[in-house]
Structures are given as structure tokens and as C-alpha cells.
XYZ file of C-alpha atoms in Angstrom:
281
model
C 322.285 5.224 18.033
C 319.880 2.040 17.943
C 320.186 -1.415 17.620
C 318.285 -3.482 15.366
C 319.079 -7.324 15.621
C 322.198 -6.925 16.645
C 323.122 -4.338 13.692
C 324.204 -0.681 16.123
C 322.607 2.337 13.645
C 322.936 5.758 13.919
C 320.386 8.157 13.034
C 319.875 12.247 12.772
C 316.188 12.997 14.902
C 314.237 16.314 14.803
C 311.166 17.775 15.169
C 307.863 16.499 16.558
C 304.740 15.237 14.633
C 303.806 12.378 12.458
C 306.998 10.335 10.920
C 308.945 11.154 8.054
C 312.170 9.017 7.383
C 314.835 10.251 5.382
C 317.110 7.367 3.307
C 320.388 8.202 1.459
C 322.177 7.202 -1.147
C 325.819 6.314 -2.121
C 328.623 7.654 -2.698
C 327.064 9.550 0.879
C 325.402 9.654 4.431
C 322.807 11.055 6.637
C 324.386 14.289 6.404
C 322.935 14.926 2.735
C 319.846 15.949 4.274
C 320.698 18.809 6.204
C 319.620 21.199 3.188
C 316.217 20.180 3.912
C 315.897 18.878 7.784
C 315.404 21.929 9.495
C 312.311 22.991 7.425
C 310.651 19.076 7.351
C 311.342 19.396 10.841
C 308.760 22.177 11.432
C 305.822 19.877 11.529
C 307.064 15.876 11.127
C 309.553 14.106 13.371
C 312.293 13.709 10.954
C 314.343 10.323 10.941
C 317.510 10.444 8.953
C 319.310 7.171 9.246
C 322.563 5.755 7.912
C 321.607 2.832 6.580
C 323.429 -0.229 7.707
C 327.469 -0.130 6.134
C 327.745 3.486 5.781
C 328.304 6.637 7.814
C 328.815 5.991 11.699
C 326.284 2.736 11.245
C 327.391 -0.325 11.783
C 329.546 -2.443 8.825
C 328.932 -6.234 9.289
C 329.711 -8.499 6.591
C 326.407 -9.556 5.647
C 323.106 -8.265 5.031
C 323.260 -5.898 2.311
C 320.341 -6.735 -0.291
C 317.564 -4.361 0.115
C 314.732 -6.643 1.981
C 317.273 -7.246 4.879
C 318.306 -3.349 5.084
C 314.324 -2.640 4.948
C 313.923 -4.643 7.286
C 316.708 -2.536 9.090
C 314.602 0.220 8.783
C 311.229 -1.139 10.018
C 313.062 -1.723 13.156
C 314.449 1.762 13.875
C 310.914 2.840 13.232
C 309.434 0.457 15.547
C 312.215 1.501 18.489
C 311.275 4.625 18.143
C 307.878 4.149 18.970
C 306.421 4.452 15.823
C 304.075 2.453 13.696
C 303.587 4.065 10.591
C 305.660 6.249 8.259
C 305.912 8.382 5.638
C 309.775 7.598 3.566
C 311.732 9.878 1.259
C 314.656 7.996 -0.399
C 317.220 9.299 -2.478
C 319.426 6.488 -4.830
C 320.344 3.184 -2.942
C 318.109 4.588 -0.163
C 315.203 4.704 -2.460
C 315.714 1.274 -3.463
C 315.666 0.144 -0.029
C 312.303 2.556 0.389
C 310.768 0.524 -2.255
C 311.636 -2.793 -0.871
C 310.192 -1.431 2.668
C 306.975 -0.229 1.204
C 306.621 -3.619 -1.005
C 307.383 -6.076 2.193
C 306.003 -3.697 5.134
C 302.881 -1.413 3.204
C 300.843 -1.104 6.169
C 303.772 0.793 7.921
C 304.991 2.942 4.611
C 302.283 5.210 4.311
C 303.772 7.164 1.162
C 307.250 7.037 -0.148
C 309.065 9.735 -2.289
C 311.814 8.013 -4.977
C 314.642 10.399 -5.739
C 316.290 10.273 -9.143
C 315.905 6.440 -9.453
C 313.943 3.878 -11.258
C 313.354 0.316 -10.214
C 316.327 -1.924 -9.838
C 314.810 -4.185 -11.947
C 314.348 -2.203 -14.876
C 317.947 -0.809 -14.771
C 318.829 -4.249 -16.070
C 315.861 -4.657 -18.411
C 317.044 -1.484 -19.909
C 320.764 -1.620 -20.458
C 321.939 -0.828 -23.634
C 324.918 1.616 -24.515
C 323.766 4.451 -23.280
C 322.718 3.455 -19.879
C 325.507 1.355 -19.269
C 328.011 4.833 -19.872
C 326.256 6.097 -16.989
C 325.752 3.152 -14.906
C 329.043 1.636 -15.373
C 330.106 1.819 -11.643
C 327.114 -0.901 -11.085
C 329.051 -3.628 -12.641
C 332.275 -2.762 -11.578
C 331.225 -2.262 -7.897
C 328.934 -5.575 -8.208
C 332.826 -7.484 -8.504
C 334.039 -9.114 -5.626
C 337.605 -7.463 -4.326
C 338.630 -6.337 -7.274
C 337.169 -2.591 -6.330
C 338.480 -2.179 -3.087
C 341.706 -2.710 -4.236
C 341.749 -0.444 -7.090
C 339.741 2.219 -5.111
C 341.070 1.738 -1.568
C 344.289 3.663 -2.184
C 342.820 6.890 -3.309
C 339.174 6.881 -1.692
C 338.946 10.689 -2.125
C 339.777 10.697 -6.379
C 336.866 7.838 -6.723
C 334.013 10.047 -4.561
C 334.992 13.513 -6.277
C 335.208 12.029 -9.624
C 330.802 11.105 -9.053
C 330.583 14.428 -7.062
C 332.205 16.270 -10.236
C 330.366 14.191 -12.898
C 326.933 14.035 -11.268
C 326.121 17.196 -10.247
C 324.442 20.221 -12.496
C 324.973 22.892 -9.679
C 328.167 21.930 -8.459
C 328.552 24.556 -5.249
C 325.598 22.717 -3.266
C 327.865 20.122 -2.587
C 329.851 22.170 -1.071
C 334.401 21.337 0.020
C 332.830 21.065 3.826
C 330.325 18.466 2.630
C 332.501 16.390 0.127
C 335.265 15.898 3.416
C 332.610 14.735 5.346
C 331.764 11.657 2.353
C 335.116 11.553 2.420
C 336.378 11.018 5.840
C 332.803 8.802 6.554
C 333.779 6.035 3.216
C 337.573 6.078 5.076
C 336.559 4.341 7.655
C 337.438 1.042 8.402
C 335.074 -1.377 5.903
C 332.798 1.840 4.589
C 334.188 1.394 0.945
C 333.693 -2.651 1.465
C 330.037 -2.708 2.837
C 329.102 -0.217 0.086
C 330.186 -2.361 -2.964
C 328.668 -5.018 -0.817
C 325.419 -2.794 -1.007
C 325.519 -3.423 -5.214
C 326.656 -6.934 -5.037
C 323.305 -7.675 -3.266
C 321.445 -6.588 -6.668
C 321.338 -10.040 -8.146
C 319.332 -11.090 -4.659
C 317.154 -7.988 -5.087
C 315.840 -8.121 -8.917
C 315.534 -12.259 -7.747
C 312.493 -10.350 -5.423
C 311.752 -7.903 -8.013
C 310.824 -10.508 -10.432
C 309.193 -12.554 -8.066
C 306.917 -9.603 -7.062
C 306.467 -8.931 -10.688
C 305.308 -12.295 -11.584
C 302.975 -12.217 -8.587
C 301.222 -8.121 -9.292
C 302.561 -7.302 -5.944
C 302.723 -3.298 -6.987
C 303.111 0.210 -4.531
C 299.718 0.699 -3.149
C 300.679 3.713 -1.155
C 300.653 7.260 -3.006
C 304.169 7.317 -4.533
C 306.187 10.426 -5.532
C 309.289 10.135 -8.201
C 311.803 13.325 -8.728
C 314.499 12.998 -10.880
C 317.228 15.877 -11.765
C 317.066 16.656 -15.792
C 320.433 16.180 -15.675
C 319.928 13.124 -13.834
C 320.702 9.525 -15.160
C 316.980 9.395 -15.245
C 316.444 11.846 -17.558
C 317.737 9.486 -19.942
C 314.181 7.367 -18.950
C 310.462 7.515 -19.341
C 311.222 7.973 -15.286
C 307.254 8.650 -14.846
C 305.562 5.690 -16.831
C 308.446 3.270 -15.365
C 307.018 4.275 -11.898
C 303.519 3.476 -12.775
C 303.430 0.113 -14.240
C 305.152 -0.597 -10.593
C 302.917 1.595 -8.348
C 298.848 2.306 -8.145
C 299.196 6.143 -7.485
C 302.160 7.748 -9.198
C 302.894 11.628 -9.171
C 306.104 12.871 -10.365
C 308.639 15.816 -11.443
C 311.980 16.840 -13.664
C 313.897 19.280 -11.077
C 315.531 21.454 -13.635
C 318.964 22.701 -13.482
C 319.889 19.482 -11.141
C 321.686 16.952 -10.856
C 322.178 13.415 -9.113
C 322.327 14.933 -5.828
C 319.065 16.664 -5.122
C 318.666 17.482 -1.404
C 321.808 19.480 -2.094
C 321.788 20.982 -5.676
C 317.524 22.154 -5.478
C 316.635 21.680 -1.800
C 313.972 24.548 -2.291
C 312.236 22.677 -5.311
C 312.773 19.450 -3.238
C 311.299 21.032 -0.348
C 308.182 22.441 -2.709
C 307.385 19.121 -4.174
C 307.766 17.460 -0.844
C 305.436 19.935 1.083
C 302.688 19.419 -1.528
C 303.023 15.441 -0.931
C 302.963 15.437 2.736
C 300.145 17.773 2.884
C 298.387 15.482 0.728
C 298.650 13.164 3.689
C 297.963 15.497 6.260
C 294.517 16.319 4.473
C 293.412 12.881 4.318
């Protein structure tokens, strides 16, 4: 455990070497890492944080749009004694990854998107057949209304995205889904993560600022995305480019949402090929 202004977050650390910080998503924690720890491990010091609201971080009532959780995250770095890093974030962690590398760049030094696209132009592109797949946005942006409906049967609401948005369902394994489970159980986890989407209106507000301004990614940038991902769905790679300078990118096949978990080798392959990239220069 750290604490960043005040905020108490807790953190999985291993391995020595340059930086590498791990950010996950939602409906999970941390823990959705573990696939691929161990072997990142062998030559970075590996960071996996939950981010501020979920898993055994802190849950305050404020502070959820993505500069303030970056911001979270530029902290932990800095308490650990580090001044640069190198990020890998996976859904609602790679958002906050992009705000950190847009507000902090000299400290990103390359940042990995998992199965996302920019906040921004989730809303630029709704039409039918995003919205089918991105219909928990607006119903989790609504203020109460989904912690009452969901509070009462926390487990039905996780499994139903586990069950839905996976391709190769036994990599998230009965062990695995318990441990979402028990973690979005605890007292204001369900809460602070709607309060993590009701932030989006203040983040595409700094999205379109930046936009108007040609603030882009100047760091290398890698995007994966599952092909049978809500991505898929997306020109995922030229998206990522009118936002970034230096844009490589992958479809993981046979995969899902969840990619640590359903492909952690082809995770692992793609991601060993982009950190060597910075080890070389």
C-alpha cells in the first residue's frame, strides 16, 4: 500500500529493472495480470496497481475522471522512486494510460492500449451497433439508479460481462471470477466504479480540448484488441493514429475482452517485441 494525496492504494510489485506499470480495467482488479506478471517480471519491475475505487484501493467519493486517477498514478510512480515509465493498460485502465501519457509524456515513455479506442471517439461513433455493445456506458453513467438495480445481485451483473465478453471462456477461470466478485462486494466498489463512467462527460470535455489544441501521443504507442473484441467492430488501428505520432498495433485472434487472461502468450509476444524496442534504444 501507498498513499497518494491522501487517496491509500494498493499495488502488486515484482521484479527488478526499468518500470513497467500494469492498469486494469472494469468489471476487475490487479489480479488480472497474474497470467502475465511472472514472465514481465524477469527483466522490468512490474507495478500492478488498483486504481483508485476498486480492488483493496481506496473508494472516496470523488475523483474519478481519468486526469485525476492519472494523476493517481504519477504519484505511485514517483513514491516508488521512479521517474519514468513504460504503461500497459487494459479498458478503463487504458483510458487512464492515455490521459497519463497526454498530461505527464516526459514520465510515460511508451504505453500499450488493450482492446480500447479513445473515449472520445466512442461517442463520435455511436450508432446501433456500438451502442448494443456499449450499452452498460450509459446505464452505468446514471446516477443511483445502477446501484440499486445491481447492488442486490453483484455476482449475476459481473458473470453476465465475464460470459458475454470472453472468446476463450476457461482463462477466466471460477477461482478468478470469485475474486471480481468478492473485490466489487465490498463496501462502495460497485459505487466508485459507476462513478469511474460518470466521469466520462469531464474526460471527452479534455479530449476535445486536446483535440482542438493537436496535443497527440508522442511516445511509441501499442493498440491490441481481441477479434472478438468490441473493437473489432472499429478501424481500431487508424483510430489510434490520428491520436498518436507512432502507432503499432494487432487483432489477438480467438480472444476476447479480457486479454491478459484469454491469450496471455500472444499478449506476452506482442509485449516483449515493444519493450525490447525500448530496451534497444
Amino acid at each position: 500500500m501507498t498513499q497518494v494525496d491522501g487517496v491509500r492504494l494498493h499495488y502488486l510489485r515484482a521484479g527488478s529493472g526499468p518500470l513497467l506499470v500494469l492498469l486494469h480495467g472494469w468489471p476487475q482488479t490487479s489480479d488480472c495480470w497474474q497470467p502475465v506478471l511472472a514472465d514481465l517480471a524477469a527483466d522490468h519491475t512490474v507495478v500492478a496497481p488498483d486504481l483508485r475505487g476498486y480492488g483493496l484501493s481506496d473508494k472516496p467519493s470523488t475523483g474519478y475522471d481519468k486526469r485525476r486517477m492519472a494523476a493517481d498514478m504519477a504519484g505511485l510512480v514517483e513514491a516508488l522512486g521512479f521517474e519514468t515509465t513504460a504503461v500497459v493498460g487494459h479498458d478503463r485502465g487504458a483510458r487512464v494510460g492515455h490521459r497519463w501519457a497526454l498530461d505527464r509524456p516526459e514520465q510515460v515513455e511508451r504505453l500499450a492500449v488493450l482492446d480500447i479506442v479513445p473515449t472520445r471517439e466512442m461517442f463520435r461513433r455511436l450508432d446501433a451497433s456500438l451502442a448494443s455493445g456499449y450499452w452498460h456506458w450509459l446505464f452505468q453513467m446514471q446516477p443511483d439508479l445502477p446501484e440499486r438495480l445491481v447492488g442486490h445481485d453483484i455476482r449475476g451483473y459481473l458473470e453476465y460481462f465475464f460470459e458475454r465478453w470472453t472468446y476463450n471462456r476457461h482463462g477466466l477461470t471460477p477461482e478468478a471470477v470469485d475474486g471480481y466478485v468478492r473485490a466489487f462486494s465490498r463496501p462502495g466498489a460497485m459505487r466508485a466504479s459507476f462513478d469511474d463512467y460518470r466521469a466520462m462527460e469531464q474526460d471527452v470535455a479534455l479530449d476535445d480540448i486536446d483535440a482542438a489544441e493537436g496535443r497527440r501521443l508522442t511516445m511509441p504507442v501499442l493498440a491490441l484488441w481481441g477479434s472478438a473484441g468490441l473493437p473489432s467492430r472499429l478501424p481500431t488501428l487508424e483510430i489510434w493514429r490520428a491520436y498518436a505520432d507512432d502507432v503499432t498495433g494487432a487483432e489477438i485472434p480467438e480472444c476476447g475482452h479480457f486479454i491478459p487472461e484469454e491469450q496471455p502468450e500472444a499478449l506476452l509476444g506482442h509485449l516483449r517485441s515493444f519493450l525490447a524496442d525500448e530496451a534497444s534504444r
